[in-house]
Coordinates of C-alpha atoms and ligand atoms in Angstrom, one line a residue:
M16 CA -1.0 -10.3 -30.7
L17 CA 0.2 -7.1 -32.1
P18 CA 3.4 -5.6 -31.1
Y19 CA 3.6 -2.9 -28.4
D20 CA 4.2 0.0 -30.5
E21 CA 1.5 -1.0 -33.0
S22 CA -1.1 -1.5 -30.3
M23 CA -0.2 1.7 -28.8
R24 CA -0.7 3.5 -32.2
I25 CA -4.3 1.8 -32.6
L26 CA -5.3 3.2 -29.2
A27 CA -4.0 6.5 -30.3
D28 CA -6.0 6.3 -33.6
K29 CA -9.4 5.3 -31.5
L30 CA -8.7 8.5 -29.5
R31 CA -8.4 10.8 -32.6
Q32 CA -11.7 9.4 -33.8
C33 CA -13.5 9.5 -30.5
Q34 CA -16.6 11.5 -30.4
T35 CA -16.5 14.8 -28.5
R36 CA -19.5 14.8 -26.6
Q37 CA -19.2 15.9 -23.0
G38 CA -18.5 13.0 -20.5
W39 CA -16.4 10.4 -19.2
Y40 CA -14.6 7.7 -21.7
R41 CA -12.6 4.8 -21.2
M42 CA -10.9 2.9 -23.9
E43 CA -8.9 -0.2 -23.7
Q44 CA -6.5 -1.9 -26.0
P45 CA -4.8 -5.4 -25.5
L46 CA -1.0 -5.3 -25.4
P47 CA 1.6 -8.0 -25.4
A48 CA 2.9 -8.8 -22.2
V49 CA 4.6 -5.8 -20.6
A50 CA 5.5 -5.9 -16.9
P51 CA 4.0 -2.7 -15.3
L52 CA 6.9 -2.1 -13.2
A53 CA 9.3 -2.3 -16.2
W54 CA 7.0 0.2 -18.1
L55 CA 7.2 2.7 -15.5
H56 CA 10.8 3.0 -16.1
G57 CA 11.0 4.7 -19.3
V58 CA 7.3 6.3 -19.5
D59 CA 6.8 10.0 -19.7
S60 CA 5.0 11.5 -16.6
S61 CA 5.9 13.4 -13.5
C62 CA 3.3 11.3 -11.4
R63 CA 3.6 7.6 -11.4
L64 CA 1.8 5.0 -9.4
Y65 CA 1.9 1.2 -8.9
W66 CA -0.3 -1.3 -7.3
T67 CA -0.4 -5.0 -7.3
E68 CA -2.7 -7.1 -5.4
R69 CA -1.5 -9.7 -3.0
S70 CA -3.0 -12.5 -5.1
G71 CA -0.8 -11.6 -8.0
N72 CA -3.7 -11.6 -10.2
R73 CA -3.6 -7.9 -11.1
S74 CA -0.9 -5.4 -11.5
V75 CA -1.1 -1.7 -12.4
A76 CA 1.0 0.9 -13.6
G77 CA -0.8 4.4 -13.6
V78 CA 0.4 7.7 -15.1
C79 CA -0.9 11.3 -15.9
P80 CA -3.7 11.9 -13.4
E81 CA -7.0 12.7 -15.1
L82 CA -8.5 13.3 -11.8
D83 CA -6.4 13.9 -8.8
L84 CA -8.3 13.9 -5.5
T85 CA -6.0 15.3 -2.9
L86 CA -7.4 15.6 0.6
A87 CA -6.2 18.4 3.0
G88 CA -7.7 16.4 5.9
A89 CA -9.7 13.5 7.2
E90 CA -13.0 15.8 6.9
S91 CA -12.8 15.5 3.0
L92 CA -12.7 11.9 2.8
G93 CA -16.4 11.3 2.5
E94 CA -16.6 13.9 -0.3
T95 CA -13.9 12.3 -2.1
F96 CA -15.2 8.8 -2.2
A97 CA -18.7 10.2 -3.1
L98 CA -17.1 12.0 -6.0
S99 CA -15.0 9.0 -7.1
R100 CA -18.1 6.9 -7.0
E101 CA -19.9 9.3 -9.6
V102 CA -17.0 9.0 -11.9
L103 CA -16.8 5.3 -11.4
Q104 CA -20.5 5.0 -12.4
A105 CA -19.7 6.6 -15.6
I106 CA -16.5 4.3 -16.5
P107 CA -17.3 1.2 -14.5
G108 CA -14.1 -0.5 -15.6
A109 CA -11.8 2.0 -14.1
H110 CA -10.2 2.4 -10.8
F111 CA -8.9 5.2 -8.6
Y112 CA -5.5 4.3 -6.8
G113 CA -4.1 5.9 -4.0
G114 CA -3.7 6.0 -0.2
M115 CA -4.2 7.9 3.1
A116 CA -2.1 8.8 6.0
F117 CA -2.0 7.2 9.5
T118 CA -3.7 10.1 11.1
D119 CA -3.8 13.9 10.1
Q120 CA -0.8 14.7 12.3
M121 CA 1.9 14.9 9.4
S122 CA 5.2 16.7 9.0
A123 CA 6.3 18.9 6.2
Q124 CA 8.0 16.3 4.4
W125 CA 4.7 14.5 3.4
R126 CA 3.0 17.8 2.1
A127 CA 3.1 16.6 -1.5
F128 CA 1.1 13.6 -0.6
G129 CA -1.6 15.3 1.4
Y130 CA -3.5 13.5 4.1
G131 CA -4.7 11.3 1.4
R132 CA -4.6 11.1 -2.5
F133 CA -6.9 9.2 -4.9
I134 CA -5.8 9.2 -8.6
L135 CA -7.7 8.3 -11.7
P136 CA -4.9 7.7 -14.1
R137 CA -5.4 8.8 -17.8
F138 CA -3.1 6.0 -18.8
E139 CA -3.3 2.6 -17.0
L140 CA -1.1 -0.4 -17.9
I141 CA -3.1 -3.4 -16.3
Q142 CA -1.6 -6.8 -16.2
Q143 CA -4.5 -9.3 -15.1
R144 CA -3.6 -12.8 -15.1
A145 CA -2.2 -13.7 -18.5
E146 CA -3.6 -10.6 -20.2
T147 CA -2.1 -7.1 -20.5
V148 CA -4.2 -4.1 -21.4
M149 CA -3.5 -0.4 -22.0
A150 CA -6.4 1.7 -20.7
C151 CA -7.3 5.5 -21.1
N152 CA -9.6 7.2 -18.9
L153 CA -10.6 10.7 -20.2
Y154 CA -13.0 13.5 -19.2
L155 CA -14.0 15.4 -22.3
P156 CA -15.4 18.7 -21.7
G157 CA -17.3 18.9 -25.1
G158 CA -16.5 20.8 -28.4
E159 CA -13.2 21.9 -29.5
E160 CA -11.5 21.4 -26.0
S161 CA -12.6 17.6 -26.3
R162 CA -11.0 17.3 -29.6
R163 CA -7.7 18.9 -28.2
K164 CA -7.6 16.4 -25.1
C165 CA -8.1 13.4 -27.5
H166 CA -5.1 14.4 -29.7
E167 CA -2.9 15.4 -26.7
A168 CA -3.6 11.8 -25.3
A169 CA -3.2 10.2 -28.8
A170 CA 0.2 12.0 -29.2
W171 CA 1.3 10.9 -25.8
L172 CA 0.6 7.2 -26.7
E173 CA 2.6 7.7 -29.8
R174 CA 5.4 9.0 -28.1
Q175 CA 5.6 6.1 -25.6
A176 CA 5.2 3.7 -28.5
S177 CA 8.8 4.4 -29.9
R178 CA 10.3 4.0 -26.6
I179 CA 12.2 1.1 -25.5
V180 CA 10.4 -1.1 -22.9
V181 CA 12.7 -2.6 -20.2
Q182 CA 11.7 -6.0 -19.7
D183 CA 13.8 -7.4 -17.1
T184 CA 15.8 -6.1 -14.1
D185 CA 18.8 -8.3 -13.9
G186 CA 20.8 -5.1 -14.1
Y187 CA 19.8 -4.0 -10.6
R188 CA 22.5 -2.5 -8.5
A189 CA 22.3 -1.8 -4.8
P190 CA 22.7 1.6 -4.1
G191 CA 24.9 1.3 -1.1
I192 CA 24.1 2.9 2.3
A193 CA 26.5 5.8 3.0
D194 CA 24.9 6.8 6.4
R195 CA 22.1 5.4 8.7
Y196 CA 20.3 6.5 12.0
C197 CA 17.4 5.6 13.8
V198 CA 14.5 7.9 15.2
P199 CA 13.7 7.1 18.0
D200 CA 17.3 5.6 19.0
Q201 CA 17.3 2.5 20.9
Q202 CA 17.6 4.5 24.0
Q203 CA 14.4 6.4 23.4
W204 CA 12.7 3.5 22.2
R205 CA 13.3 1.7 25.6
Y206 CA 11.7 4.9 27.4
G207 CA 8.7 4.8 24.9
V208 CA 8.0 0.9 25.3
E209 CA 8.3 1.5 29.1
Q210 CA 5.6 4.2 29.1
V211 CA 3.2 1.9 27.1
L212 CA 3.7 -0.8 29.6
T213 CA 3.1 1.4 32.4
A214 CA -0.3 2.4 30.7
V215 CA -0.9 -1.3 30.0
A216 CA -0.3 -2.1 33.8
G217 CA -2.6 0.8 34.6
Q218 CA -5.2 -0.8 32.8
T219 CA -6.1 2.2 30.7
L220 CA -4.5 0.4 27.6
H221 CA -4.3 -3.0 26.0
K222 CA -2.0 -2.4 23.1
A223 CA -0.2 0.4 21.4
V224 CA 2.0 -0.1 18.2
L225 CA 5.2 2.2 18.4
S226 CA 7.1 2.8 15.3
R227 CA 10.5 3.8 14.2
E228 CA 12.1 5.7 11.2
V229 CA 15.3 4.5 9.9
R230 CA 17.0 7.2 7.9
L231 CA 19.4 6.2 5.2
K232 CA 21.6 8.3 3.0
L233 CA 22.2 6.3 0.0
E234 CA 25.6 6.2 -1.9
H235 CA 24.1 6.1 -5.3
P236 CA 20.5 7.0 -6.7
L237 CA 18.0 4.2 -6.0
H238 CA 16.5 2.6 -9.3
L239 CA 13.2 2.4 -7.7
W240 CA 11.3 0.4 -10.0
D241 CA 13.9 -2.3 -10.3
F242 CA 14.1 -2.2 -6.4
L243 CA 10.5 -2.9 -6.1
Q244 CA 10.6 -5.9 -8.5
R245 CA 13.4 -7.4 -6.5
W246 CA 11.8 -6.8 -3.2
H247 CA 8.5 -8.5 -4.4
S248 CA 10.5 -11.4 -5.6
E249 CA 11.7 -11.8 -2.1
N250 CA 8.0 -11.5 -0.9
P251 CA 5.9 -12.6 -3.7
R252 CA 2.5 -13.1 -1.6
S253 CA 2.7 -9.2 -0.6
Y254 CA 0.8 -6.2 -2.0
Q255 CA 2.9 -3.8 -3.6
F256 CA 2.5 -0.1 -4.0
A257 CA 4.1 3.2 -4.9
L258 CA 3.2 6.8 -5.6
Q259 CA 5.7 9.2 -7.0
V260 CA 4.6 12.6 -6.9
E261 CA 5.7 15.6 -9.2
S262 CA 8.7 16.5 -7.0
G263 CA 10.1 12.9 -7.6
D264 CA 9.6 12.0 -4.0
C265 CA 8.1 8.5 -3.7
F266 CA 6.2 6.6 -1.1
F267 CA 6.2 2.9 -1.6
G268 CA 6.1 -0.4 0.0
T269 CA 5.6 -4.1 0.0
S270 CA 3.0 -5.1 2.7
P271 CA 1.5 -8.4 3.4
E272 CA -1.3 -7.0 5.2
R273 CA -4.9 -6.5 3.9
L274 CA -7.3 -4.0 5.3
F275 CA -10.0 -5.1 3.2
R276 CA -11.1 -6.4 -0.1
R277 CA -14.7 -6.0 -1.4
Q278 CA -16.3 -7.5 -4.4
S279 CA -19.9 -6.3 -4.6
R280 CA -21.1 -7.1 -1.2
L281 CA -18.7 -9.8 -0.4
L282 CA -16.0 -8.8 2.1
W283 CA -12.5 -10.3 3.1
T284 CA -10.4 -8.8 6.1
E285 CA -8.0 -10.3 8.6
A286 CA -6.1 -9.8 11.8
L287 CA -2.5 -9.8 11.0
A288 CA -0.1 -9.3 14.1
G289 CA 2.4 -11.3 16.0
T290 CA 5.8 -11.8 14.6
M291 CA 8.8 -14.3 14.8
T292 CA 11.8 -14.7 12.4
R293 CA 12.2 -17.6 10.0
G294 CA 14.4 -20.6 10.8
M295 CA 17.7 -21.3 8.9
D296 CA 16.4 -24.6 7.8
A297 CA 12.9 -26.4 7.7
S298 CA 13.1 -27.8 11.2
E299 CA 14.2 -24.9 12.8
D300 CA 11.4 -22.9 10.9
Q301 CA 8.9 -25.3 11.9
A302 CA 10.1 -24.8 15.6
F303 CA 9.8 -21.1 15.3
E304 CA 6.3 -21.5 13.7
H305 CA 5.2 -23.8 16.8
R306 CA 6.6 -21.2 19.1
L307 CA 4.8 -18.3 17.5
I308 CA 1.5 -20.1 17.3
N309 CA 1.8 -20.9 21.1
D310 CA 3.3 -17.7 22.5
D311 CA 1.0 -15.7 24.9
K312 CA 2.4 -12.4 23.9
N313 CA 2.0 -12.7 20.2
R314 CA -1.3 -14.4 20.1
H315 CA -2.5 -11.4 22.6
E316 CA -1.2 -9.0 19.9
N317 CA -3.2 -10.7 17.3
A318 CA -6.5 -11.3 19.5
L319 CA -6.7 -7.7 20.0
V320 CA -6.8 -6.9 16.3
L321 CA -9.4 -9.8 15.8
D322 CA -11.6 -8.4 18.6
H323 CA -11.4 -5.0 17.0
I324 CA -12.4 -6.3 13.6
R325 CA -15.2 -8.3 14.9
D326 CA -16.7 -5.4 17.0
V327 CA -16.5 -2.8 14.5
L328 CA -17.7 -5.0 11.4
A329 CA -20.8 -6.4 13.5
G330 CA -22.8 -3.2 12.6
L331 CA -21.6 -3.3 9.0
C332 CA -22.1 -6.9 8.1
E333 CA -24.9 -9.0 7.4
R334 CA -22.8 -12.3 7.9
L335 CA -19.3 -12.5 9.3
E336 CA -17.2 -15.5 9.7
S337 CA -13.6 -16.0 10.8
D338 CA -11.1 -18.7 10.7
R339 CA -11.5 -21.2 13.7
E340 CA -7.8 -21.1 14.4
V341 CA -5.2 -18.7 13.9
S342 CA -2.6 -19.6 11.1
V343 CA 0.9 -18.5 10.1
I344 CA 2.1 -16.6 6.8
K345 CA 5.7 -16.9 5.9
L346 CA 7.7 -13.9 4.4
R347 CA 11.2 -14.1 3.4
H348 CA 12.7 -13.1 6.9
I349 CA 9.8 -13.2 9.2
Q350 CA 6.4 -15.0 9.9
H351 CA 3.1 -13.7 11.2
L352 CA 0.1 -14.8 12.9
I353 CA -3.0 -14.3 10.7
H354 CA -6.7 -14.8 11.3
R355 CA -9.0 -14.3 8.3
F356 CA -12.6 -13.0 8.1
R357 CA -15.2 -13.5 5.2
G358 CA -18.4 -11.6 5.5
V359 CA -21.3 -10.1 3.4
I360 CA -21.9 -6.5 4.0
R361 CA -25.4 -4.8 4.6
P362 CA -26.8 -3.2 1.5
G363 CA -25.7 0.6 1.3
I364 CA -22.5 0.0 3.0
T365 CA -19.9 2.0 1.1
D366 CA -16.0 1.7 0.8
Y367 CA -15.9 4.7 2.8
D368 CA -17.7 3.0 5.7
L369 CA -15.5 0.1 5.5
L370 CA -12.2 2.3 5.4
T371 CA -13.1 4.8 8.1
T372 CA -14.4 1.9 10.3
L373 CA -11.4 -0.4 10.0
H374 CA -8.6 2.0 9.8
P375 CA -6.6 2.0 11.8
T376 CA -6.9 -1.5 13.3
P377 CA -4.9 -2.3 16.5
A378 CA -2.2 -4.0 14.0
V379 CA -0.8 -0.4 13.4
G380 CA -2.6 1.6 16.0
G381 CA -3.6 0.0 19.4
S382 CA -6.5 -0.6 21.7
P383 CA -8.4 1.4 22.7
W384 CA -7.6 3.6 20.0
H385 CA -8.2 6.8 21.6
E386 CA -5.6 6.1 24.3
A387 CA -3.2 4.4 21.9
R388 CA -3.2 7.5 19.6
H389 CA -2.4 9.8 22.3
L390 CA 0.5 7.8 23.3
I391 CA 1.8 7.2 19.8
H392 CA 1.7 11.0 18.9
T393 CA 3.4 12.0 22.4
L394 CA 6.1 9.2 22.2
E395 CA 7.0 9.1 18.5
P396 CA 9.5 11.5 17.7
H397 CA 9.0 11.1 13.9
S398 CA 6.0 11.7 11.6
R399 CA 4.6 8.5 10.2
G400 CA 3.0 10.2 7.4
W401 CA 1.5 7.4 5.0
Y402 CA 3.4 4.6 6.8
S403 CA 0.7 2.5 8.5
G404 CA -1.9 4.3 6.5
V405 CA -3.6 2.7 3.6
F406 CA -2.9 2.1 0.0
G407 CA -5.2 0.5 -2.6
S408 CA -7.6 0.5 -5.4
L409 CA -11.0 1.9 -5.3
G410 CA -13.5 0.5 -7.8
L411 CA -17.3 0.4 -8.3
N412 CA -17.5 -3.3 -7.6
D413 CA -14.2 -4.3 -6.4
T414 CA -12.0 -2.3 -4.1
E415 CA -9.2 -3.5 -2.0
F416 CA -6.9 -1.8 0.5
A417 CA -3.6 -2.9 2.0
V418 CA -2.2 -1.8 5.2
A419 CA 0.7 0.6 4.1
I420 CA 3.4 -1.2 6.3
R421 CA 6.9 -2.2 5.3
S422 CA 7.1 1.1 3.5
G423 CA 9.5 4.0 3.0
L424 CA 9.8 7.4 1.6
L425 CA 12.3 8.1 -1.0
R426 CA 13.5 11.8 -1.6
G427 CA 16.7 12.1 -3.7
R428 CA 19.3 10.0 -1.9
Q429 CA 17.5 10.2 1.3
L430 CA 15.4 7.0 2.3
S431 CA 13.3 6.6 5.2
L432 CA 12.2 3.1 6.0
Y433 CA 9.5 2.5 8.8
S434 CA 8.6 -0.3 11.1
G435 CA 6.5 -1.0 14.0
A436 CA 5.8 -3.2 16.7
G437 CA 2.6 -4.1 18.8
I438 CA 3.5 -3.3 22.5
V439 CA 1.4 -5.4 24.9
A440 CA 2.0 -6.9 28.5
G441 CA 4.9 -9.1 28.2
S442 CA 6.6 -7.0 25.5
E443 CA 10.5 -6.4 26.2
P444 CA 12.0 -3.2 24.8
D445 CA 15.1 -4.9 23.2
T446 CA 13.4 -7.8 21.8
E447 CA 10.8 -5.5 20.2
W448 CA 13.7 -3.2 19.0
Q449 CA 14.8 -6.5 17.2
E450 CA 11.4 -7.1 15.7
L451 CA 11.7 -3.5 14.1
D452 CA 15.0 -4.7 12.4
N453 CA 13.5 -7.9 11.3
K454 CA 10.8 -6.1 9.7
I455 CA 12.8 -4.1 7.4
N456 CA 15.7 -6.5 6.7
T457 CA 14.6 -7.7 3.4
A458 CA 14.4 -4.1 2.0
L459 CA 17.7 -3.3 3.9
A460 CA 19.6 -6.3 2.2
L461 CA 18.6 -5.2 -1.2
L462 CA 19.9 -1.5 -0.6
D463 CA 23.3 -2.3 1.0
G464 CA 25.7 -3.2 -1.9
Ligands
ISC30 C1 3.3 -2.3 12.4 C2 3.9 -3.3 11.6 O1 3.4 -4.5 11.7 C3 2.2 -5.1 12.3 C4 1.8 -6.0 11.3 C5 2.2 -7.5 11.7 C6 2.9 -7.6 13.0 C7 3.0 -6.7 13.9 C8 3.7 -7.0 15.1 O2 3.9 -8.3 15.4 O3 4.1 -6.3 15.9 C9 2.5 -5.4 13.6 O4 1.3 -5.3 14.3 C10 5.1 -2.8 10.7 O5 5.6 -3.9 10.0 O6 5.4 -1.8 10.8
MG31 MG1 4.8 -7.9 17.2

């Protein structure tokens, strides 16, 4: 394998020799192993994105948007997906990366992200199993302008070639937390939970997921890419994602939850809801797992997600099977109930259909959705933005979206961490408050020096 700098120069040479006919182009060049997160450190771009699959099979760092599809509202999603499909048909190996908000009710702090944003990066560093590849996606408008674009891209690659690639993050230092407060505070939270319980008792609602924003002021700047790597090493079987926009603001997260994965017409999705802490030792952990599996409130939280998925997918799938029994997935500080689905979608069903039908599941929204949505928007004092939205990778034959929970928004030294809890009959406000803490404990422990 050629060294990193030589490989980058080879790709630059290929670009300089590229034909200039109008159209989409994609070029790939194998690289020696470089961790995408480490690479993002030093790379020159005002927009950076990161995506890693839960399976650990594929991690991608993408920079310099070649096509940036920013959505003003939900109504442009169909058009955006149709356009991305046209591009992907021309360069089938490529992917768009990005995400979408929980709903279209968003405050100004989320403006740079739009309602949704799907990016085809010009440069992609892809680590797939044991292989690392640098890919370049380019649209050439034809003639002299094509030549100019190719030369510009080649020059960029050559500049990166001589930069030092940071390989490990042993030097990570927690930034320290100077100040923190919760929105809502615990008093307001109790009120919100009581309101949901009243609606549940009145039988207009089965479940609503209420959330909280913890606003932190960091003592020192956060080394975001190092932080993400550390967070992932605590929860290795999670998705990880980040989108840093031109202002430097970054939305990121480490989520255990899949919205869906599609490969051709095969589909995988799941109901992930219901939470318990981990035990201090193996036997206590086992006891907690047993308690979680047998707890009515947690089972009910999960069952409502399960029923929703089964109902909405019935019309989209030719076949749909689910696990017979609920099982448990374990994260660093908590464990969840999970129920998996496998299916075959009908011909003609698109990622747009799957996304808009599944999102938001009652793992982040509620049931019925219409009632839950109203309560969430009236009771939550903060704006969720992209928290509990979706984030993923959109391909021609392989698409995967995570539910964007366990996530946060970094703006300079201000960091907001979000977490939510499913409120159903039997929920107790203070226990659910504790669940919110448990869900962000892994991230908090890495921040608090
Ligand atoms: C809404 C969140 O978690 C969901 C996913 C798993 C378990 C959940 C629960 O037990 O309440 C939530 O439905 C969050 O982490 O912000
Ligand atoms: Mg819960």
